[in-house]
Short mmCIF file of C-alpha atoms in Angstrom, two decimals:
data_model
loop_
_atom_site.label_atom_id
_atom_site.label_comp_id
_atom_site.label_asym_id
_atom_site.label_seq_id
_atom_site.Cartn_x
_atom_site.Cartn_y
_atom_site.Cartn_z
CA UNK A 53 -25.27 98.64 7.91
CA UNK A 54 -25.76 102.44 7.28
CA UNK A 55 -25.44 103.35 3.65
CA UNK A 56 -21.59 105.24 3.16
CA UNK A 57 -21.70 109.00 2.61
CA UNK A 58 -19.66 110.41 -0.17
CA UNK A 59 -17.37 112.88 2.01
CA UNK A 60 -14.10 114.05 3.16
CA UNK A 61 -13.23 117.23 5.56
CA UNK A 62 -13.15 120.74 3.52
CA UNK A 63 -9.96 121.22 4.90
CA UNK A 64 -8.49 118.35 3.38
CA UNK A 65 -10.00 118.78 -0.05
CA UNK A 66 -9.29 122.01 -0.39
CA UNK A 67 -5.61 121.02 -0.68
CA UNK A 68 -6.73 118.40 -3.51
CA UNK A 69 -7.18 119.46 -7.17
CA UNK A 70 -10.51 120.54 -8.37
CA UNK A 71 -10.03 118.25 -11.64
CA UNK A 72 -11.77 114.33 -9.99
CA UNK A 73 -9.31 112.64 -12.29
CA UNK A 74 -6.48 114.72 -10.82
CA UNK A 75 -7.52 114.13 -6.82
CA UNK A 76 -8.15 110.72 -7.52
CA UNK A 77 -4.78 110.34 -8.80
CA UNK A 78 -3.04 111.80 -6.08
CA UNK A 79 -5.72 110.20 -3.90
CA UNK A 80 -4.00 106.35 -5.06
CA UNK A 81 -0.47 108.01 -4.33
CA UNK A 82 -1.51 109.08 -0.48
CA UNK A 83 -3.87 106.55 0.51
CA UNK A 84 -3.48 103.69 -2.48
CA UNK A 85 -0.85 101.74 -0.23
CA UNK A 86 -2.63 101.15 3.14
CA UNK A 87 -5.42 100.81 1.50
CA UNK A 88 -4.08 97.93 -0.86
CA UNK A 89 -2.44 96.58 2.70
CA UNK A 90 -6.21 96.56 4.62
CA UNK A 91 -7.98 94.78 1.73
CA UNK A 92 -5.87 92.21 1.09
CA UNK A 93 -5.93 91.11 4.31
CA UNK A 94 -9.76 91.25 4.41
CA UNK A 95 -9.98 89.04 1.39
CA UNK A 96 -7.27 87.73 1.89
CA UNK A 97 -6.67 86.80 -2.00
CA UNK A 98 -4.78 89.19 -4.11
CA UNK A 99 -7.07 89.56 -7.23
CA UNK A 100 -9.95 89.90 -5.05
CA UNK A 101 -8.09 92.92 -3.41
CA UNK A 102 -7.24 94.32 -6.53
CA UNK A 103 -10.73 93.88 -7.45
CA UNK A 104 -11.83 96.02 -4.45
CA UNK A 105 -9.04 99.01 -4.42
CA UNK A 106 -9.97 99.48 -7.97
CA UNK A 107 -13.73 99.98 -7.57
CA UNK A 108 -13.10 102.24 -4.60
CA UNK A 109 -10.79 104.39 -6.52
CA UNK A 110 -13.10 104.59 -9.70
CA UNK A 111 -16.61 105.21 -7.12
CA UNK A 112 -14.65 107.97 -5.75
CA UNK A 113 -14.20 109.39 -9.31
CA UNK A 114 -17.29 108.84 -9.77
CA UNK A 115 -18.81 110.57 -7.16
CA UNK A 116 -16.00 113.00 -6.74
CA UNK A 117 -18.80 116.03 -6.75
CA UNK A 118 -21.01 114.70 -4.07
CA UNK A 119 -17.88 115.01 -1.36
CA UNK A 120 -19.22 117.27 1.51
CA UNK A 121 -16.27 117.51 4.39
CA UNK A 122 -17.34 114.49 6.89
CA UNK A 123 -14.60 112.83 6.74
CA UNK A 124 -10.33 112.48 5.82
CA UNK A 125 -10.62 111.36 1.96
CA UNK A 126 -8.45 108.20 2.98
CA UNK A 127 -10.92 107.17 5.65
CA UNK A 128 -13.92 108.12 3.34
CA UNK A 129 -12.24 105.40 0.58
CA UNK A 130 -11.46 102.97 3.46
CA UNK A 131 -15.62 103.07 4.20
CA UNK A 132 -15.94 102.27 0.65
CA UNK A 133 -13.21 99.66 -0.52
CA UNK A 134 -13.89 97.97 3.52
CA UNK A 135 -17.52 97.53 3.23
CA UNK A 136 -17.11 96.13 -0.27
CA UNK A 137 -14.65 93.59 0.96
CA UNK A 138 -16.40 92.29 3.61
CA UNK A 139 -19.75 91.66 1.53
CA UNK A 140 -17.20 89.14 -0.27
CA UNK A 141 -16.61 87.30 2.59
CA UNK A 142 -19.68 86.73 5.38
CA UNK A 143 -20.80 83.41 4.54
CA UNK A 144 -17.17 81.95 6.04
CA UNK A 145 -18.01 83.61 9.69
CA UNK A 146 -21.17 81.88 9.21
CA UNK A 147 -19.68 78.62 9.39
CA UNK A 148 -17.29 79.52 12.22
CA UNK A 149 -18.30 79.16 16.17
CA UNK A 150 -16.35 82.23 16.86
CA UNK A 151 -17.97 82.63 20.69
CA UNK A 152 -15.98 79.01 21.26
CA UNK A 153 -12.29 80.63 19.38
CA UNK A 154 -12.48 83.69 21.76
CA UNK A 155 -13.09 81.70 24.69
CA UNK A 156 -10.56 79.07 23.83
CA UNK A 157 -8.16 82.48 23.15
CA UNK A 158 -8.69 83.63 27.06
CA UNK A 159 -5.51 83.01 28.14
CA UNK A 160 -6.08 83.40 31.90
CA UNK A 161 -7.77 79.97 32.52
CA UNK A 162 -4.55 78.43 30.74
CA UNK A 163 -1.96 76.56 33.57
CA UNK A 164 0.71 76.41 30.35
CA UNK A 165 2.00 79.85 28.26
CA UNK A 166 4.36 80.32 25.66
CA UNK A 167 6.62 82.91 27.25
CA UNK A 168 7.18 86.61 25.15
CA UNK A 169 8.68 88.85 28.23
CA UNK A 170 11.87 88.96 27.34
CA UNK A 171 14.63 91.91 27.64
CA UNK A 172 13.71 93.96 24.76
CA UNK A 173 17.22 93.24 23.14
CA UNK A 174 17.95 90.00 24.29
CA UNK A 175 18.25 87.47 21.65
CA UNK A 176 15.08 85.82 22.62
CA UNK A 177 12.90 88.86 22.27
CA UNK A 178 14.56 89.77 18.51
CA UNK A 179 13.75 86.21 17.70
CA UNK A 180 9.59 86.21 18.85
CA UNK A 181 9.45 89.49 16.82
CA UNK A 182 11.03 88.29 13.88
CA UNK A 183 8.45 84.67 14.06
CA UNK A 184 5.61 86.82 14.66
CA UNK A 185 6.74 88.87 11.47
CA UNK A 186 6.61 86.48 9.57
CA UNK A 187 3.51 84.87 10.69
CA UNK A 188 1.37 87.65 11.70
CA UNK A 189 -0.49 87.41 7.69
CA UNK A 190 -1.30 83.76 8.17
CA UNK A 191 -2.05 84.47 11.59
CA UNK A 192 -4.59 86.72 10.54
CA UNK A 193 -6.76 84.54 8.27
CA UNK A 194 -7.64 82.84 11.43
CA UNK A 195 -8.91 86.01 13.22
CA UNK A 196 -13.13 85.79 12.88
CA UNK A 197 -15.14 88.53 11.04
CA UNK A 198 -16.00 90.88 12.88
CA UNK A 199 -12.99 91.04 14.67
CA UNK A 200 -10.97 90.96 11.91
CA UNK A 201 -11.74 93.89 10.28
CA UNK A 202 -11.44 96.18 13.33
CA UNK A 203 -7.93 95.06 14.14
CA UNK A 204 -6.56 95.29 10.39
CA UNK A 205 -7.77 99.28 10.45
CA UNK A 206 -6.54 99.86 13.98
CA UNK A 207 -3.33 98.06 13.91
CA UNK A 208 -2.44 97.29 10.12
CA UNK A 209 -4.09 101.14 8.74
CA UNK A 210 -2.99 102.86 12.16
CA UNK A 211 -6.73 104.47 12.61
CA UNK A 212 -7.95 105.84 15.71
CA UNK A 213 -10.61 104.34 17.33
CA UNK A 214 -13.17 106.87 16.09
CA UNK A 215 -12.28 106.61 12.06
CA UNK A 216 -12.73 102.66 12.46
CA UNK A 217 -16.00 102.72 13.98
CA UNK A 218 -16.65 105.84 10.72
CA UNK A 219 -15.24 103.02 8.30
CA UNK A 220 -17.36 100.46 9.88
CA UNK A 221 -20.55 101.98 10.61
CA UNK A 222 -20.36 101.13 14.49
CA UNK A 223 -20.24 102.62 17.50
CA UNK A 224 -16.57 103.20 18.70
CA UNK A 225 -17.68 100.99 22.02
CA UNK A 226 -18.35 98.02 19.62
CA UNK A 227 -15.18 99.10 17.97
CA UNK A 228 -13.46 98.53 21.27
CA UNK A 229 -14.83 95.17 22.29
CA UNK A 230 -14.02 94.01 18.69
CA UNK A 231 -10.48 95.00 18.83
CA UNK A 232 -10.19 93.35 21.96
CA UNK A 233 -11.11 90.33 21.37
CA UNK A 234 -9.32 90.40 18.25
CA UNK A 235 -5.93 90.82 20.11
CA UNK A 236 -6.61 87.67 21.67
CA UNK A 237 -7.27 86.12 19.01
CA UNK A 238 -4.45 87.17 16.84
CA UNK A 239 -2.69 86.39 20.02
CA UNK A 240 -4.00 83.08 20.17
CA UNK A 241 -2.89 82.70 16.68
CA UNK A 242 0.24 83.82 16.35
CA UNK A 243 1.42 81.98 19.37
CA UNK A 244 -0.32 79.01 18.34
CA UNK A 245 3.13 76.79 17.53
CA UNK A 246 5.76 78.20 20.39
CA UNK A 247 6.54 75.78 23.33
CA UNK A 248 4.73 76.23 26.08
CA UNK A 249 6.00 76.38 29.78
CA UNK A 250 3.98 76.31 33.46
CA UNK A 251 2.51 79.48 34.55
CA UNK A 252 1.58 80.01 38.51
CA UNK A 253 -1.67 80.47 38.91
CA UNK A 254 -3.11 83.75 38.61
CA UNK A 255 -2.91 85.96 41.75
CA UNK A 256 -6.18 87.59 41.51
CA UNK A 257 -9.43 87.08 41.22
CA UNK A 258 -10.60 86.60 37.72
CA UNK A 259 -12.43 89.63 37.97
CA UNK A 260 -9.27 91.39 38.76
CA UNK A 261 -7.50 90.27 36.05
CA UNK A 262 -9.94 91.25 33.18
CA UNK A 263 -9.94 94.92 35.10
CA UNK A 264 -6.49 94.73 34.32
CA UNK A 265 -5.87 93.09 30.88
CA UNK A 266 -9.10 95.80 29.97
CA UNK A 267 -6.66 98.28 31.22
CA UNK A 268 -3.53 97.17 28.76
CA UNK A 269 -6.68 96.90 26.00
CA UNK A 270 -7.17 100.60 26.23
CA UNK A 271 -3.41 101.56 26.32
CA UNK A 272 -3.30 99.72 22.79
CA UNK A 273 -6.06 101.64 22.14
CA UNK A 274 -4.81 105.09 22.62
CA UNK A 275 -1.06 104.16 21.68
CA UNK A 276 0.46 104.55 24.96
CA UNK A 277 2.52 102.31 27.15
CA UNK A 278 0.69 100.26 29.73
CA UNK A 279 3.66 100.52 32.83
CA UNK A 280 3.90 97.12 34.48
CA UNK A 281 4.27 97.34 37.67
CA UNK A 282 5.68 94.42 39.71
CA UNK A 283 3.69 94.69 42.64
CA UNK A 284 0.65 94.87 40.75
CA UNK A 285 0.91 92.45 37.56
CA UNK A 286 2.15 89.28 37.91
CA UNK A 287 4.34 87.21 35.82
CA UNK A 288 1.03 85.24 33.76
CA UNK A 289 0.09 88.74 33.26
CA UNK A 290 3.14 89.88 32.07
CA UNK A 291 3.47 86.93 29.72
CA UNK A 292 0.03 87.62 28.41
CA UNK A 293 0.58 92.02 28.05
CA UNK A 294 4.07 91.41 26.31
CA UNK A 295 2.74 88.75 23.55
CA UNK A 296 -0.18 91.73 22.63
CA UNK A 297 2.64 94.23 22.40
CA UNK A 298 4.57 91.37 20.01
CA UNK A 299 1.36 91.31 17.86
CA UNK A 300 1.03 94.57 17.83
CA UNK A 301 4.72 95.30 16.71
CA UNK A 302 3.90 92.60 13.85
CA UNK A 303 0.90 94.28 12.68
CA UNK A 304 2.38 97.50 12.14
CA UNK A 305 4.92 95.87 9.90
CA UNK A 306 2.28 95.47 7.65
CA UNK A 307 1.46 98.99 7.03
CA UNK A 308 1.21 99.41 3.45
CA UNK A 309 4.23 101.18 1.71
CA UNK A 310 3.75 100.68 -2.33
CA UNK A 311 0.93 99.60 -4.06
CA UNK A 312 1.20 97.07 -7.19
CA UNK A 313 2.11 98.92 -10.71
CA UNK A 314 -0.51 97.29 -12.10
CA UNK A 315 -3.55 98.20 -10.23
CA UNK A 316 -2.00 101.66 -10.40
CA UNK A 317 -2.27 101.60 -14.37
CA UNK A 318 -5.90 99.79 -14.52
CA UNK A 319 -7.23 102.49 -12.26
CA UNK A 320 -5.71 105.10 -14.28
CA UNK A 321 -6.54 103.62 -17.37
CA UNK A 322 -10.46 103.35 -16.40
CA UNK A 323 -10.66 106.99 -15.81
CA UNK A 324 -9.08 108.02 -18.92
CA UNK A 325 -11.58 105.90 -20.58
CA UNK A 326 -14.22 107.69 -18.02
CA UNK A 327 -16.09 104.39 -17.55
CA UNK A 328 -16.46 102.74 -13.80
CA UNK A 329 -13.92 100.52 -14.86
CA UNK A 330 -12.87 96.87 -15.58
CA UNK A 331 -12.03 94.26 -12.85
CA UNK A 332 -7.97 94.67 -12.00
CA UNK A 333 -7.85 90.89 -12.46
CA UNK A 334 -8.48 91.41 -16.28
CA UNK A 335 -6.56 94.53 -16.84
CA UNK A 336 -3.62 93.42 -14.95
CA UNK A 337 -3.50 90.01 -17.63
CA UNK A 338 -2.87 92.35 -20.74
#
């Protein structure tokens, strides 16, 4: 994996303070919750996360001077605090079989769904969202590295396509064919307890219908609605395009809002002492 640049875009700096300690701090105001939100749910552990936000924030301080205009300064922390999580946690993808999870996740070669095309306000529909709420964090720890990662920035951090594969150090193709098959997984996932009913069999070829659930892939891409057209996607497909707009909807309840007091005070504490810092698990005890 490339080695992360220290930079933001001029334009965006500019509007910072000059002072590091100053930017830094209004750096953990603007991009401190979302970022909080992303890392927890790579390491899914708290103090861990903590661990992680905190040594972005103070290697930003650190190297406030090196910044050269490459990037947004929340993406350029994102590269940081991401890559730092996810050396914490490769050896569990090493023990997975993840090629066997995304092919169990295809749901076209299913004969049984669980059904998420509802009216948009029927009761039904408000109920799904509210279950997938709820479960869409648990749901998560079962999504595979890499997959993971690339649907947490995209849907949790609301990145485009472009500042995830920046953040990751990928192309944005591989981007693309990791969010995809992280949608089915999360799909997979968050469906994994509702009843299931019989589905007719699909009315294309299967060729067909991966042209088309590609097609709904990059509408959740871009952001845009994916119009279903009755003549042209049948009901297993509509099943299958609603539940990724469910999971979808319960990712972006996720987005990070605040960002714990205490990590806020460690961070600020470190630079006032003008060290790199002590782990937010210890400074968060006192």
């Amino acid at each position: 994996m490339p080695r992360v640049r220290y930079a933001c875009r001029m334009a965006a700096t500019s509007a910072l303070p000059a002072d590091p300690r100053r930017a830094i701090a209004e750096l953990v105001t603007r991009c401190g919750p979302m970022l909080h939100a992303v890392v927890l749910r790579l390491t899914r552990n708290r103090a861990d996360a903590d661990d992680v936000v905190q040594e972005a924030f103070l290697s930003a301080y650190k190297h406030w001077s090196e910044f050269r205009g490459e990037s947004q300064p929340c993406t350029w922390l994102h590269s940081i605090a991401v890559r730092a999580a996810l050396r914490r946690g490769r050896r569990e993808t090493r023990r997975r079989d993840v090629a066997r999870e995304y092919a169990q996740a295809m749901p076209f070669m299913q004969s049984r769904l669980a059904a998420a095309d509802f009216p948009s306000a029927s009761l039904e529909a408000r109920e799904l969202r509210t279950d997938a709420r709820q479960r869409v964090d648990a749901a998560m720890r079962d999504v595979a590295e890499p997959f993971r990662s690339a649907l947490v920035l995209k849907e949790i951090a609301g990145m485009s396509v472009a500042d995830v594969a920046m953040v990751l150090g990928v192309k944005a193709a591989t981007v693309k064919t990791r969010l995809h098959r992280g949608r089915l997984l999360l799909r997979a996932a968050l469906l994994s307890d509702r009843p299931r009913t019989p589905v007719p069999a699909a009315v294309y070829d299967r060729a067909t219908c991966m042209d088309l659930l590609r097609a709904k892939m990059e509408a959740l891409d871009r952001g845009v609605d994916f119009p279903v057209q009755d003549d042209l996607v049948c009901e297993r497909c509509r099943q299958v395009f609603a539940s990724l707009d469910v999971g979808a909807d319960a990712c972006r309840s996720l987005r990070g809002r605040t960002m714990p007091a205490a990590l806020r005070k460690s961070i600020e504490k470190a630079m006032r002492a003008g060290t790199d810092g002590v782990p937010a698990r210890k400074a968060t005890r006192r």
